[in-house]
Tab-separated table of N, CA and C in Angstrom:
chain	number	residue	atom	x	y	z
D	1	UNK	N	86.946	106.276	74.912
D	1	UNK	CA	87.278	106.704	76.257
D	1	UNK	C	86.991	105.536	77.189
D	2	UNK	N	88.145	104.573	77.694
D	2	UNK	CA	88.282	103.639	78.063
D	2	UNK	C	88.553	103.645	79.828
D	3	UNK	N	89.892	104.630	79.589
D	3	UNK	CA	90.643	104.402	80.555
D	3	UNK	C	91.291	106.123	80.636
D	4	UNK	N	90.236	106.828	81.922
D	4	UNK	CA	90.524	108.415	82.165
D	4	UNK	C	91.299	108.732	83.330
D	5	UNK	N	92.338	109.950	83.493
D	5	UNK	CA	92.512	110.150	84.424
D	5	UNK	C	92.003	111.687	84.581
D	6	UNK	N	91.718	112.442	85.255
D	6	UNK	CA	91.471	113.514	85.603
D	6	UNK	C	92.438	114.670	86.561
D	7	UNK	N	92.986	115.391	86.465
D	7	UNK	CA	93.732	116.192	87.290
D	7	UNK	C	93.416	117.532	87.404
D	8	UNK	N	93.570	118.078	88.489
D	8	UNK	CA	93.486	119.590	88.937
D	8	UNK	C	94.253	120.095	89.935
D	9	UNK	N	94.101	121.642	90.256
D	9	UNK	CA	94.053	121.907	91.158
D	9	UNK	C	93.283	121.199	92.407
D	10	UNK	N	93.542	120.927	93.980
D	10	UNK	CA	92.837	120.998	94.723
D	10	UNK	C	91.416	121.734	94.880
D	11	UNK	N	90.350	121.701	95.139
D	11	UNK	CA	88.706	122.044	95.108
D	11	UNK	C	88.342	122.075	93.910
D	12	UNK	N	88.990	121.564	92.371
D	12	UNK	CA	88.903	122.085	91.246
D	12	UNK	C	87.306	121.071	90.766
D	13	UNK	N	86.887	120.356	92.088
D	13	UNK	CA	85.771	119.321	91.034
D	13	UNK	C	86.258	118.436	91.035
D	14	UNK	N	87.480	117.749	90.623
D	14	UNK	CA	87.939	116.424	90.178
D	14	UNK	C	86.420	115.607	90.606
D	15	UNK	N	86.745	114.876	91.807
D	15	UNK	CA	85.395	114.157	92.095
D	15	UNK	C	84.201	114.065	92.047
D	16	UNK	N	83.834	115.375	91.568
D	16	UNK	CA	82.279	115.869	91.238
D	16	UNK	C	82.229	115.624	90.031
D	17	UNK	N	83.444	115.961	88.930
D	17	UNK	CA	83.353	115.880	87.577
D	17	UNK	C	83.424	113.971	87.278
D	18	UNK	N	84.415	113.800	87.670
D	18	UNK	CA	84.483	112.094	87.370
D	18	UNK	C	83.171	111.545	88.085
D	19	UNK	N	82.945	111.826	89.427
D	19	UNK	CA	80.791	111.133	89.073
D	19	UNK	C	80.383	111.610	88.060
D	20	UNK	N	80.329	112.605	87.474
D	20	UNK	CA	79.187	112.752	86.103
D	20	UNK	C	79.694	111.935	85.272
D	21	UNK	N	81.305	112.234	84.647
D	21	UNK	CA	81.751	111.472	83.722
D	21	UNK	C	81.242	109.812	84.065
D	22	UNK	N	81.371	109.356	85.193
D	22	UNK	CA	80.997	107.992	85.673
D	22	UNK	C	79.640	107.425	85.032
D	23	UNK	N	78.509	108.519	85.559
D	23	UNK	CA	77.007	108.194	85.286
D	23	UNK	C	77.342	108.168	83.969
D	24	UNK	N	77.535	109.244	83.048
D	24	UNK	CA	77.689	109.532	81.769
D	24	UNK	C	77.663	108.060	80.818
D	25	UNK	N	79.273	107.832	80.929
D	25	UNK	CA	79.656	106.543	79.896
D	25	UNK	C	79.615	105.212	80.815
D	26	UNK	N	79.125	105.221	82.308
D	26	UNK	CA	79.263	103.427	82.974
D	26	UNK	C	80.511	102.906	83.517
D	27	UNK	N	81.556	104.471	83.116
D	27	UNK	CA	82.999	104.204	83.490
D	27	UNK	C	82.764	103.941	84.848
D	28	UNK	N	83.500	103.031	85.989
D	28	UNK	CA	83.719	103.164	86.785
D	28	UNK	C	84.804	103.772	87.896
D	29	UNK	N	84.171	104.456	88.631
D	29	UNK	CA	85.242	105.841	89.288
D	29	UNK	C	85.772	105.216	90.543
D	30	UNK	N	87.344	105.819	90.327
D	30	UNK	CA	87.976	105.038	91.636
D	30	UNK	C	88.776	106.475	92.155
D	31	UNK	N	88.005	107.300	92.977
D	31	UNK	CA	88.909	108.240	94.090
D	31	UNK	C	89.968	107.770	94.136
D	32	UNK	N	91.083	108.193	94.276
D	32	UNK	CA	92.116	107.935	94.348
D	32	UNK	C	92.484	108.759	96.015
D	33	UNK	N	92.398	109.867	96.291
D	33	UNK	CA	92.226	110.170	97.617
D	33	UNK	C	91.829	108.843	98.595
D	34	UNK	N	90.820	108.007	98.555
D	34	UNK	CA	90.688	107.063	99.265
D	34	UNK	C	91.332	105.954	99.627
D	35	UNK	N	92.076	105.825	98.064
D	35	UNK	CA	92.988	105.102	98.456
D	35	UNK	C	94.559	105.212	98.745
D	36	UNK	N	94.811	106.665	98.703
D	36	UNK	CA	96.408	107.118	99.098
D	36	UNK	C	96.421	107.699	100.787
D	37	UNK	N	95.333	108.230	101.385
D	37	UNK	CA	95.334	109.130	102.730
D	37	UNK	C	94.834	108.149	103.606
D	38	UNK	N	95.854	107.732	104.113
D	38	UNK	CA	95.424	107.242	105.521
D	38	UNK	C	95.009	107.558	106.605
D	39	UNK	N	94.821	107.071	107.585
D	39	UNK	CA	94.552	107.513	108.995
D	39	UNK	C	95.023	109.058	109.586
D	40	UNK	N	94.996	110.110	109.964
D	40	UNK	CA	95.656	111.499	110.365
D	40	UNK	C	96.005	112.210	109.670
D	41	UNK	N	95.558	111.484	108.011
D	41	UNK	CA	95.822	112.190	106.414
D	41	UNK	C	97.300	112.104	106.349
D	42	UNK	N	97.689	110.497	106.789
D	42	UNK	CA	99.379	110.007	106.188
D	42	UNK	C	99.090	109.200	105.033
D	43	UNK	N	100.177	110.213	104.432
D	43	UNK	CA	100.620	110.127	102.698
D	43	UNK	C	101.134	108.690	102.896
D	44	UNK	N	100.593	107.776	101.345
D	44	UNK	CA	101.208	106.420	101.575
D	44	UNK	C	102.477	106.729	100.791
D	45	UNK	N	103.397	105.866	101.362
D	45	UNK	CA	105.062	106.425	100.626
D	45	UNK	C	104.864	105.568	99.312
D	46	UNK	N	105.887	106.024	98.559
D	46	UNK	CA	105.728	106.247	96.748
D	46	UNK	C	105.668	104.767	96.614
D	47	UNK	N	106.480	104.330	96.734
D	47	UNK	CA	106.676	102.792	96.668
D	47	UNK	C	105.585	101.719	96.413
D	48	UNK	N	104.697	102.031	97.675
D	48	UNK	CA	103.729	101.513	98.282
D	48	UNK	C	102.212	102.075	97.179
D	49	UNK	N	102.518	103.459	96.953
D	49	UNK	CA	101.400	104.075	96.268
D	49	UNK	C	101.840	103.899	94.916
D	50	UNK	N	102.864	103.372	94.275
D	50	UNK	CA	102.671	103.167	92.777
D	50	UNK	C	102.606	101.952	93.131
D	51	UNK	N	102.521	100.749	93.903
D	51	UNK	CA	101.933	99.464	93.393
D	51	UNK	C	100.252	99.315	93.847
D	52	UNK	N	99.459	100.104	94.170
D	52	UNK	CA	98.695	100.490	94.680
D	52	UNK	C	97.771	100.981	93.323
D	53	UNK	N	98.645	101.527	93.260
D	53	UNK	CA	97.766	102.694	91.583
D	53	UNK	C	98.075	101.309	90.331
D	54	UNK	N	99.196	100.883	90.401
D	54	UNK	CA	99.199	99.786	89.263
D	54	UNK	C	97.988	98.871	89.812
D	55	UNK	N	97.532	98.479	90.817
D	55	UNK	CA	96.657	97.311	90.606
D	55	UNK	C	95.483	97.698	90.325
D	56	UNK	N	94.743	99.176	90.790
D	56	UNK	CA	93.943	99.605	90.349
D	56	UNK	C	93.937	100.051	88.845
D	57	UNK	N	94.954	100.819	88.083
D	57	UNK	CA	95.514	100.878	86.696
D	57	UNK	C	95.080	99.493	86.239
D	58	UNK	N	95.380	98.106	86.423
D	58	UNK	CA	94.925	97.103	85.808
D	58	UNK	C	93.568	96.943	85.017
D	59	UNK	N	93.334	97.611	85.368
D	59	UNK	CA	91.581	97.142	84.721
D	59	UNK	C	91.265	98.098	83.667
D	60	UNK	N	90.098	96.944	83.113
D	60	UNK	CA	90.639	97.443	81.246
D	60	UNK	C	89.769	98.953	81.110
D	61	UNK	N	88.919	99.511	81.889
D	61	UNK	CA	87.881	100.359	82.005
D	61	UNK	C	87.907	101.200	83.443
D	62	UNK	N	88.054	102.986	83.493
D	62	UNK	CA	87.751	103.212	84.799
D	62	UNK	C	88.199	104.587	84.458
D	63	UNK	N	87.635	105.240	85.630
D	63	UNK	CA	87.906	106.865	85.677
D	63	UNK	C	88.880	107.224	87.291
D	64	UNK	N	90.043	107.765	86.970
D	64	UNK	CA	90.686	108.033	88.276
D	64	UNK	C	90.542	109.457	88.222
D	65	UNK	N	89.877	110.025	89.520
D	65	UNK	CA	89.982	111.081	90.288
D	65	UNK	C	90.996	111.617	90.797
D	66	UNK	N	92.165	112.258	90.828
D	66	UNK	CA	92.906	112.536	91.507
D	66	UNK	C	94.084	113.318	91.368
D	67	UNK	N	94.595	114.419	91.922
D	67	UNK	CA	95.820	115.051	91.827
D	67	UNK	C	96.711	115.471	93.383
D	68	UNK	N	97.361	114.407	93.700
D	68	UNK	CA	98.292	114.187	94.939
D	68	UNK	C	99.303	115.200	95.349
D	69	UNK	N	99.517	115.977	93.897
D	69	UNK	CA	100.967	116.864	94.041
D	69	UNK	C	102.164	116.420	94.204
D	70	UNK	N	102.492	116.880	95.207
D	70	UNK	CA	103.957	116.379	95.555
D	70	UNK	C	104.154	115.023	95.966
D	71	UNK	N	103.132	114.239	96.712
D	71	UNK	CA	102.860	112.860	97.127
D	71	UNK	C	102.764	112.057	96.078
D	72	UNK	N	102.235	112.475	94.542
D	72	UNK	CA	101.932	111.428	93.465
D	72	UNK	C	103.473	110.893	92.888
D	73	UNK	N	102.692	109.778	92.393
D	73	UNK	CA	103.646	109.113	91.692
D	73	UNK	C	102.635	108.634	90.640
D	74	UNK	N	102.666	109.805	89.378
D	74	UNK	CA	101.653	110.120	88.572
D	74	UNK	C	101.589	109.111	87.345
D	75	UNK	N	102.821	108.392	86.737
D	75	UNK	CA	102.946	108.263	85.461
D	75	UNK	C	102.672	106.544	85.320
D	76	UNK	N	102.101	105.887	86.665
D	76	UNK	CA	102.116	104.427	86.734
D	76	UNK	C	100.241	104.637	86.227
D	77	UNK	N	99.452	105.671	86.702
D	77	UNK	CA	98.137	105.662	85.788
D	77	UNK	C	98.368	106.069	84.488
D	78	UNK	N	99.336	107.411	83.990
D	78	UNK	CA	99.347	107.801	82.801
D	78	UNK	C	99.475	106.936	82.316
D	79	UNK	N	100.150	105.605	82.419
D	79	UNK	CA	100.657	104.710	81.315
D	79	UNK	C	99.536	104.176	80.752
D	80	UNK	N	98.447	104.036	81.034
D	80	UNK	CA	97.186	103.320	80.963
D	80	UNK	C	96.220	104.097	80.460
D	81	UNK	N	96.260	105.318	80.599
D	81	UNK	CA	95.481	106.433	80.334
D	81	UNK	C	95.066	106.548	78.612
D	82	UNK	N	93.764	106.438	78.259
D	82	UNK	CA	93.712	106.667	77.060
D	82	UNK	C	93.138	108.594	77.105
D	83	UNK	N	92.555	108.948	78.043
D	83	UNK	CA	91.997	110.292	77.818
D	83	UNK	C	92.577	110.494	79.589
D	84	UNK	N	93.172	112.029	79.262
D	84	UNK	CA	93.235	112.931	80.200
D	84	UNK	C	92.758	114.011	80.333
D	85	UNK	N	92.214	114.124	81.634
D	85	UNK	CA	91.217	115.707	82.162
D	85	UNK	C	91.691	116.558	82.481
D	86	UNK	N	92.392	117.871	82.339
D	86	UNK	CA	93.218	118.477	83.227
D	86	UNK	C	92.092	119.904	83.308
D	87	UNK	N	91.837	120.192	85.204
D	87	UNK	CA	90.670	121.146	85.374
D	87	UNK	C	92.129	122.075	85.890
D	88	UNK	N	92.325	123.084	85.003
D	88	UNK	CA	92.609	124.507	85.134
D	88	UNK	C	92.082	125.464	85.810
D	89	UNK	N	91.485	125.005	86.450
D	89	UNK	CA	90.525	126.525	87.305
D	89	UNK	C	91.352	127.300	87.902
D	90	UNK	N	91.117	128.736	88.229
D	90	UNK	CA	91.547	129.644	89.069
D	90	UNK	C	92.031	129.273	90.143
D	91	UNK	N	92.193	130.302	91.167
D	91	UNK	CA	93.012	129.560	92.515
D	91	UNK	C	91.490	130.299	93.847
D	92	UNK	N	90.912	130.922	93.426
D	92	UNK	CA	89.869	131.594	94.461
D	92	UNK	C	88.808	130.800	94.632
D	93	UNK	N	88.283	130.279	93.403
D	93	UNK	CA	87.250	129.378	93.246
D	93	UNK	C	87.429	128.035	93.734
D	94	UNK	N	88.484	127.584	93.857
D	94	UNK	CA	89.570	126.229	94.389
D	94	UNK	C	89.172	126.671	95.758
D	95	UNK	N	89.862	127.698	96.233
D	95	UNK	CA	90.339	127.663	97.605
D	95	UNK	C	88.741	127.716	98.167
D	96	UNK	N	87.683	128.473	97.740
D	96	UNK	CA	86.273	128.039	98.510
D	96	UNK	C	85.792	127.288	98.686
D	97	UNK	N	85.897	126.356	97.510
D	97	UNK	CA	85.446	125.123	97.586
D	97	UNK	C	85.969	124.331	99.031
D	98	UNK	N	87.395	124.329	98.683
D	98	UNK	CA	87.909	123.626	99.710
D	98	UNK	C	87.745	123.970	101.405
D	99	UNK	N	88.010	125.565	101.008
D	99	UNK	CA	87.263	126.020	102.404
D	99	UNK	C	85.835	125.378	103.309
D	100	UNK	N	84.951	125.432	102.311
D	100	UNK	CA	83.853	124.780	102.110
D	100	UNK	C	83.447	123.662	102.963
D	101	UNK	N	84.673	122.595	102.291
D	101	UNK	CA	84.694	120.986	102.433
D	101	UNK	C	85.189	120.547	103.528
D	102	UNK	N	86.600	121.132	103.658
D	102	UNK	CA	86.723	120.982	104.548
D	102	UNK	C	88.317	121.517	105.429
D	103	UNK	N	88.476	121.454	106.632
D	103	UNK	CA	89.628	122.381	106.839
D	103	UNK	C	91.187	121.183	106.836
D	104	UNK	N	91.526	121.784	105.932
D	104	UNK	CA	93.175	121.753	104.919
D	104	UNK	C	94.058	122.186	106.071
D	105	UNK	N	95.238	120.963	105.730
D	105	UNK	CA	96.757	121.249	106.299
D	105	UNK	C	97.310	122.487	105.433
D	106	UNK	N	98.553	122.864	106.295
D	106	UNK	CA	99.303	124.038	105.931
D	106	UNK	C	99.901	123.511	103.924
D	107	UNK	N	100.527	122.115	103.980
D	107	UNK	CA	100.742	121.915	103.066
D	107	UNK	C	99.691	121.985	102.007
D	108	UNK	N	98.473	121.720	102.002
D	108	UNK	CA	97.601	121.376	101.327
D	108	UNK	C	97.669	123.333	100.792
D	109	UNK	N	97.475	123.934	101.514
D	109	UNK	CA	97.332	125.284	101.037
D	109	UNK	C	98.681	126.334	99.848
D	110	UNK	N	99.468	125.367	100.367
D	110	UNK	CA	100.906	126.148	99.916
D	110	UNK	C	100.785	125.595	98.328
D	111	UNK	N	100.149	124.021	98.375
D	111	UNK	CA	100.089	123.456	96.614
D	111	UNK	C	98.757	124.219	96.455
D	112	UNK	N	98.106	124.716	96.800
D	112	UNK	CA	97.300	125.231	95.951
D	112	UNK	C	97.503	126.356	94.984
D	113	UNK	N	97.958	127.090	96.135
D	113	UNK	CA	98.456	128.219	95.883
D	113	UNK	C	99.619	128.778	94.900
D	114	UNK	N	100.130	127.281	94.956
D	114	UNK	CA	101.341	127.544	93.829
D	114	UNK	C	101.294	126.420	92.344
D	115	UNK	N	100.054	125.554	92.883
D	115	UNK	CA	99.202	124.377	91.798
D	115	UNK	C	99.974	125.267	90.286
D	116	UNK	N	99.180	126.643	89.483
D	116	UNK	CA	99.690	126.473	88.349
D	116	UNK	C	101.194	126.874	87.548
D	117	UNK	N	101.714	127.565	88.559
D	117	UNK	CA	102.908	128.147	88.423
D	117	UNK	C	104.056	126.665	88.898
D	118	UNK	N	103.993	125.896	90.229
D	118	UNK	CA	104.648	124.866	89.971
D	118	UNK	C	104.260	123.454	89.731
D	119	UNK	N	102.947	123.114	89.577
D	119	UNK	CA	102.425	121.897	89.591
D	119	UNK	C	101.939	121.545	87.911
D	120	UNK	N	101.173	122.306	87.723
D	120	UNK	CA	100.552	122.645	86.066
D	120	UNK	C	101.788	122.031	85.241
D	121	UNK	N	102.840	123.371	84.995
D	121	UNK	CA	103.839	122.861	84.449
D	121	UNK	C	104.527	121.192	84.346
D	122	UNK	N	104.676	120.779	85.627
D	122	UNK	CA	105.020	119.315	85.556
D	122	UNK	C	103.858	118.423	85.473
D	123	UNK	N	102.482	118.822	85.304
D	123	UNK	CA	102.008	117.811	85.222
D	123	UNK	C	101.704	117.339	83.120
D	124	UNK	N	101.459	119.240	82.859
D	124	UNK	CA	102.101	118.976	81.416
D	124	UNK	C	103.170	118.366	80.776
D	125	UNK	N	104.154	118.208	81.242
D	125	UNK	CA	105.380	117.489	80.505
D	125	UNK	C	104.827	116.128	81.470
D	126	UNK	N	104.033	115.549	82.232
D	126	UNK	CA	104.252	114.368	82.611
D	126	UNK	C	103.524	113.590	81.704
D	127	UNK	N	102.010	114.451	81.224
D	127	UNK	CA	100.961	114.170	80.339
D	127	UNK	C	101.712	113.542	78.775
D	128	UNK	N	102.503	114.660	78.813
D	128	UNK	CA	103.392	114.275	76.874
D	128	UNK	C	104.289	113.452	77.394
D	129	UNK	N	105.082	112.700	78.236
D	129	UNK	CA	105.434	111.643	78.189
D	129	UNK	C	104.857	110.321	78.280
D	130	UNK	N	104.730	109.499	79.584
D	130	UNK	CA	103.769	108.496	79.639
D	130	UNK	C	102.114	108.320	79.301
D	131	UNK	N	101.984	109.748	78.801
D	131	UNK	CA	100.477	109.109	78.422
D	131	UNK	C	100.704	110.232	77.104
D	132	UNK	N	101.672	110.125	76.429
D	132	UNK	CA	101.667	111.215	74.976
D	132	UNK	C	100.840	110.362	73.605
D	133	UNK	N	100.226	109.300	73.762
D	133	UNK	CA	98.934	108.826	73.182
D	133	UNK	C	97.635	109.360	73.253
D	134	UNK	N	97.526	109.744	74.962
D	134	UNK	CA	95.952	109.517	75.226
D	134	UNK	C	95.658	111.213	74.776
D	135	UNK	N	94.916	111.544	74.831
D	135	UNK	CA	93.793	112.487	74.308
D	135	UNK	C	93.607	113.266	75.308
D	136	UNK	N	94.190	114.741	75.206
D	136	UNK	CA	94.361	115.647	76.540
D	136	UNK	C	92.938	116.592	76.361
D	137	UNK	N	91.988	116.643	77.045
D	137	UNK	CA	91.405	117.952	77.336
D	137	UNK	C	91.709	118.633	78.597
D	138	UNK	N	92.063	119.913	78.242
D	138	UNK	CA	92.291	121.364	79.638
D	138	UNK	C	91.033	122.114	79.352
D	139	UNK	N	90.218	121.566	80.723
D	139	UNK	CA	89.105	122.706	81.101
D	139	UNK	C	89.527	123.959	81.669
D	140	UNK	N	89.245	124.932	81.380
D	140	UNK	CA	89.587	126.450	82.254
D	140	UNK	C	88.507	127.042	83.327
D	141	UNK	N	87.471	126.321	83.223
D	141	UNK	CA	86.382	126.762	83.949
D	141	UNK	C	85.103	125.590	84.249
D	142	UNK	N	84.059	125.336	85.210
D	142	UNK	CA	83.104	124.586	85.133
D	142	UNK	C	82.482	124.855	83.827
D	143	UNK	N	82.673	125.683	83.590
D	143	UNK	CA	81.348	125.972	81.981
D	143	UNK	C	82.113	125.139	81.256
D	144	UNK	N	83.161	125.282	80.666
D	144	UNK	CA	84.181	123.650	80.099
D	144	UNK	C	83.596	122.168	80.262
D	145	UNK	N	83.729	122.326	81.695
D	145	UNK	CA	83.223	121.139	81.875
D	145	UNK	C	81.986	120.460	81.683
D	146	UNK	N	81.771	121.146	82.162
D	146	UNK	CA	79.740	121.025	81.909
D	146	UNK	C	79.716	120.904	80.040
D	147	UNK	N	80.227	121.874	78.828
D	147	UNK	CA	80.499	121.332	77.916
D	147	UNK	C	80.528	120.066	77.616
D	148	UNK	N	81.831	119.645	77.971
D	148	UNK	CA	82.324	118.779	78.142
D	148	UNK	C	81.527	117.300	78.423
D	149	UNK	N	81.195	117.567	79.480
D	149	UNK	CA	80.059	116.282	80.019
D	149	UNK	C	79.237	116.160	78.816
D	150	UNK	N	78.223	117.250	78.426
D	150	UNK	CA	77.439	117.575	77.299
D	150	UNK	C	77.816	116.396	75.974
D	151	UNK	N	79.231	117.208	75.661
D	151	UNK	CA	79.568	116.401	74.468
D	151	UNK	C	79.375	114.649	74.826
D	152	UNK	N	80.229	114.536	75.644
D	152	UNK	CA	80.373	113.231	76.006
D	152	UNK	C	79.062	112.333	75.747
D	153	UNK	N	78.144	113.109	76.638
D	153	UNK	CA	76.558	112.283	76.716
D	153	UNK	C	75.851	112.234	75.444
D	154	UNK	N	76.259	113.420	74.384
D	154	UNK	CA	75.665	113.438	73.082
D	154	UNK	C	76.583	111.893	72.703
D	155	UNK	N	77.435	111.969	72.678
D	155	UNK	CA	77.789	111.497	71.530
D	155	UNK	C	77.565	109.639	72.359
D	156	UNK	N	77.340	109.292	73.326
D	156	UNK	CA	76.913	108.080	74.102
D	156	UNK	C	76.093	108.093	73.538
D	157	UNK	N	74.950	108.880	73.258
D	157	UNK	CA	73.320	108.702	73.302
D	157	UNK	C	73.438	108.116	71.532
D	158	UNK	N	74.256	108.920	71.073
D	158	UNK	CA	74.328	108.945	69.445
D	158	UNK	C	75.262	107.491	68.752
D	159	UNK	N	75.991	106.793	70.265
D	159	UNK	CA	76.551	105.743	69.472
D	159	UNK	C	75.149	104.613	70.528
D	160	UNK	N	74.585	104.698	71.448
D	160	UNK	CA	73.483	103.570	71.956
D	160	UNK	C	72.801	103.749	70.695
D	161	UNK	N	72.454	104.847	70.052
D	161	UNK	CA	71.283	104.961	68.645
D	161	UNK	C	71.504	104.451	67.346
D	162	UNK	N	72.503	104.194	67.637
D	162	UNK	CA	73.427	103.168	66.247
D	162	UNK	C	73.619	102.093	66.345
D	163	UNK	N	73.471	101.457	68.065
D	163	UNK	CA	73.588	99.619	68.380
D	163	UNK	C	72.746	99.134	68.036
């Protein structure tokens, strides 16, 4: 696990999960939110945001945070991607979070809301194309994840115990 991308729903964790994954293996985590939302939360146009994601994609090691929706231009990280995250969570548990965090445009609510019925779907067929190498896990819940992390750190601890 070299080179991760992570995707969800909106409030699904992404960024909470890729810091652990980060501490975990030393991967280094690059939000991707930080670097697509500009000033008044303007979307950078595609163009601009897939040469953007390729220069960050360059590097031989790293964890990307991020699911843009309709704004992504997803398959310039897949290409690079050796392991993909996809957080499945519900849509209630999403929407608190986000409630939470912080207050969301009209658009931001409409992809949530429709994240697995129209987003899920395309992000599955985007996964089996440009990144139909890398190594898919679908969490359905934090308890997944938290798994998940688990395994990960076992099996770090179990290959440092073998150097």
């Amino acid at each position: 696990m070299e080179r991760v991308v992570i995707l969800g729903r909106g409030g699904s964790g992404k960024s909470t999960l890729a810091a652990m994954l980060g501490t975990v293996t030393g991967l280094p985590v690059i939000e991707l939110d930080k670097h697509f939302w500009g000033p008044g939360l303007e979307a950078t146009p595609p163009e601009e945001w897939a040469t953007v994601q390729g220069e960050l994609a360059r590097a031989d090691r790293w964890i990307m945070d991020g699911d843009l929706g309709p704004y992504d231009v997803l398959d310039i990280r897949l290409r690079r991607a050796d392991t993909v995250i996809l957080l499945d969570y519900s849509f209630w548990p999403c929407a608190w979070r986000a409630v939470r965090r912080s207050r969301e445009r009209l658009d931001f609510w409409l992809w949530l809301w429709s994240w697995r019925r129209r987003s899920l779907p395309l992000l599955l067929k985007a996964v089996a194309g440009p990144a139909g190498d890398a190594t898919l896990h679908v969490l359905p819940n934090p308890r997944a994840a938290a798994a998940f992390i688990a395994v990960v750190k076992a099996r770090q601890e179990a290959e440092a115990g073998t150097s």
